[in-house]
PDB file of C-alpha atoms in Angstrom:
ATOM      1  CA  MET A   7      12.495 -22.701   2.282  1.00 46.00           C
ATOM      2  CA  ALA A   8       9.255 -21.212   3.960  1.00 54.00           C
ATOM      3  CA  GLU A   9      10.206 -17.928   2.932  1.00 55.00           C
ATOM      4  CA  ARG A  10      10.551 -18.347  -0.356  1.00 55.00           C
ATOM      5  CA  SER A  11       7.728 -20.676  -0.989  1.00 51.00           C
ATOM      6  CA  MET A  12       5.634 -17.541   1.031  1.00 57.00           C
ATOM      7  CA  LEU A  13       7.424 -15.213  -1.845  1.00 58.00           C
ATOM      8  CA  VAL A  14       6.791 -17.562  -4.764  1.00 56.00           C
ATOM      9  CA  PHE A  15       3.348 -17.830  -3.726  1.00 53.00           C
ATOM     10  CA  THR A  16       2.713 -14.260  -3.168  1.00 51.00           C
ATOM     11  CA  GLY A  17       4.277 -13.147  -6.524  1.00 51.00           C
ATOM     12  CA  SER A  18       1.414 -15.327  -8.154  1.00 56.00           C
ATOM     13  CA  ARG A  19      -1.107 -15.407  -6.628  1.00 58.00           C
ATOM     14  CA  LYS A  20      -1.230 -11.361  -5.288  1.00 75.00           C
ATOM     15  CA  SER A  21      -0.775  -8.133  -6.294  1.00 89.00           C
ATOM     16  CA  ARG A  22       2.638  -6.395  -6.875  1.00 93.00           C
ATOM     17  CA  LEU A  23       2.390  -4.817  -3.380  1.00 94.00           C
ATOM     18  CA  ASP A  24       2.372  -8.030  -1.935  1.00 94.00           C
ATOM     19  CA  GLY A  25       5.120  -9.348  -3.625  1.00 95.00           C
ATOM     20  CA  LEU A  26       7.259  -6.416  -2.647  1.00 96.00           C
ATOM     21  CA  LYS A  27       6.092  -6.364   1.289  1.00 96.00           C
ATOM     22  CA  ALA A  28       6.918  -9.825   1.534  1.00 96.00           C
ATOM     23  CA  LEU A  29      10.285  -9.242   0.441  1.00 97.00           C
ATOM     24  CA  ARG A  30      10.549  -5.945   2.596  1.00 97.00           C
ATOM     25  CA  ASP A  31       9.996  -8.589   5.082  1.00 97.00           C
ATOM     26  CA  LYS A  32      12.591 -11.294   4.281  1.00 97.00           C
ATOM     27  CA  LEU A  33      15.052  -8.694   3.487  1.00 98.00           C
ATOM     28  CA  GLY A  34      14.647  -7.097   6.663  1.00 97.00           C
ATOM     29  CA  ARG A  35      14.612 -10.584   8.944  1.00 97.00           C
ATOM     30  CA  GLN A  36      17.774 -11.210   6.859  1.00 97.00           C
ATOM     31  CA  ILE A  37      19.357  -8.095   8.008  1.00 97.00           C
ATOM     32  CA  ASP A  38      18.685  -9.006  11.432  1.00 97.00           C
ATOM     33  CA  ASP A  39      20.565 -12.238  10.870  1.00 97.00           C
ATOM     34  CA  CYS A  40      23.524 -11.611   9.457  1.00 96.00           C
ATOM     35  CA  GLU A  41      26.992 -11.428   9.672  1.00 95.00           C
ATOM     36  CA  SER A  42      28.568 -10.015   7.356  1.00 95.00           C
ATOM     37  CA  ASN A  43      29.102  -6.026   6.751  1.00 94.00           C
ATOM     38  CA  ARG A  44      28.889  -7.051   3.202  1.00 94.00           C
ATOM     39  CA  ASP A  45      26.507  -8.901   2.499  1.00 96.00           C
ATOM     40  CA  LEU A  46      24.941  -6.146   5.131  1.00 96.00           C
ATOM     41  CA  ALA A  47      25.741  -3.315   2.756  1.00 96.00           C
ATOM     42  CA  SER A  48      24.438  -4.950   0.370  1.00 97.00           C
ATOM     43  CA  LEU A  49      20.135  -6.107   2.254  1.00 97.00           C
ATOM     44  CA  SER A  50      20.799  -2.347   2.976  1.00 97.00           C
ATOM     45  CA  SER A  51      20.683  -1.005   0.277  1.00 97.00           C
ATOM     46  CA  ARG A  52      17.888  -3.649  -1.609  1.00 98.00           C
ATOM     47  CA  HIS A  53      16.299  -3.007   1.226  1.00 98.00           C
ATOM     48  CA  MET A  54      15.524   0.559   0.751  1.00 98.00           C
ATOM     49  CA  GLU A  55      14.560   0.189  -3.032  1.00 98.00           C
ATOM     50  CA  VAL A  56      12.008  -1.776  -2.090  1.00 98.00           C
ATOM     51  CA  LEU A  57      10.934   0.525   0.600  1.00 97.00           C
ATOM     52  CA  GLN A  58      10.407   3.442  -2.009  1.00 97.00           C
ATOM     53  CA  GLN A  59       8.578   0.797  -4.368  1.00 97.00           C
ATOM     54  CA  VAL A  60       6.550  -0.109  -0.945  1.00 96.00           C
ATOM     55  CA  ALA A  61       5.508   3.458  -0.519  1.00 96.00           C
ATOM     56  CA  GLU A  62       5.513   4.514  -4.039  1.00 95.00           C
ATOM     57  CA  LEU A  63       2.548   1.917  -5.060  1.00 94.00           C
ATOM     58  CA  GLU A  64       0.645   2.750  -1.583  1.00 93.00           C
ATOM     59  CA  ALA A  65       0.738   6.420  -2.554  1.00 92.00           C
ATOM     60  CA  GLU A  66      -0.507   5.418  -6.549  1.00 90.00           C
ATOM     61  CA  ALA A  67      -3.283   3.471  -4.708  1.00 87.00           C
ATOM     62  CA  GLU A  68      -4.401   5.763  -2.074  1.00 85.00           C
ATOM     63  CA  LYS A  69      -4.771   8.670  -4.817  1.00 84.00           C
ATOM     64  CA  SER A  70      -6.822   6.593  -7.160  1.00 83.00           C
ATOM     65  CA  ALA A  71      -9.489   5.028  -4.452  1.00 75.00           C
ATOM     66  CA  GLY A  72     -11.006   8.692  -4.902  1.00 66.00           C
ATOM     67  CA  PRO A  73     -12.606  10.265  -1.297  1.00 62.00           C
ATOM     68  CA  PRO A  74     -14.017   8.804   1.191  1.00 63.00           C
ATOM     69  CA  LYS A  75     -17.385   7.321   0.608  1.00 65.00           C
ATOM     70  CA  GLY A  76     -19.993   9.610   2.826  1.00 62.00           C
ATOM     71  CA  THR A  77     -21.993   8.286   5.585  1.00 61.00           C
ATOM     72  CA  GLY A  78     -26.195   8.000   5.254  1.00 64.00           C
ATOM     73  CA  VAL A  79     -25.779  11.537   7.281  1.00 65.00           C
ATOM     74  CA  THR A  80     -23.896  13.528   5.279  1.00 68.00           C
ATOM     75  CA  ASP A  81     -25.505  11.840   1.797  1.00 76.00           C
ATOM     76  CA  ILE A  82     -28.518  13.426   3.756  1.00 81.00           C
ATOM     77  CA  GLY A  83     -27.713  16.915   3.854  1.00 80.00           C
ATOM     78  CA  ALA A  84     -26.029  17.294   0.978  1.00 81.00           C
ATOM     79  CA  LYS A  85     -29.813  15.879  -1.212  1.00 84.00           C
ATOM     80  CA  ARG A  86     -31.682  18.323   0.942  1.00 85.00           C
ATOM     81  CA  ALA A  87     -29.269  21.189   0.022  1.00 87.00           C
ATOM     82  CA  GLN A  88     -29.628  19.917  -3.637  1.00 88.00           C
ATOM     83  CA  ARG A  89     -33.426  20.582  -2.714  1.00 89.00           C
ATOM     84  CA  LEU A  90     -33.023  24.005  -0.978  1.00 88.00           C
ATOM     85  CA  ALA A  91     -31.704  25.213  -4.087  1.00 88.00           C
ATOM     86  CA  ALA A  92     -33.454  23.708  -6.821  1.00 89.00           C
ATOM     87  CA  ARG A  93     -36.803  25.502  -5.103  1.00 87.00           C
ATOM     88  CA  LYS A  94     -34.877  29.025  -4.558  1.00 82.00           C
ATOM     89  CA  GLY A  95     -33.823  29.003  -8.417  1.00 74.00           C
ATOM     90  CA  ALA A  96     -36.898  28.160  -9.850  1.00 62.00           C
TER      91      ALA A  96
END
């Protein structure tokens, strides 16, 4: 029963990715405890679908995050290079 409430909570308060990760974990536990080959096939198929969706959403999130922000040192270096280029052009 605790697993069900966790999925309901995740689905109502967090992102789709969080919900899929919770479902992935629940399916994994069910696969580990499964004793029926028929049920194992069904659970495994669903688990693979969820894994694919998680991978796709994580790739989208990584792509939309953009390039990592520079450190203070690299920012200073970039500004210095801009100033030097401006002086040469003037």
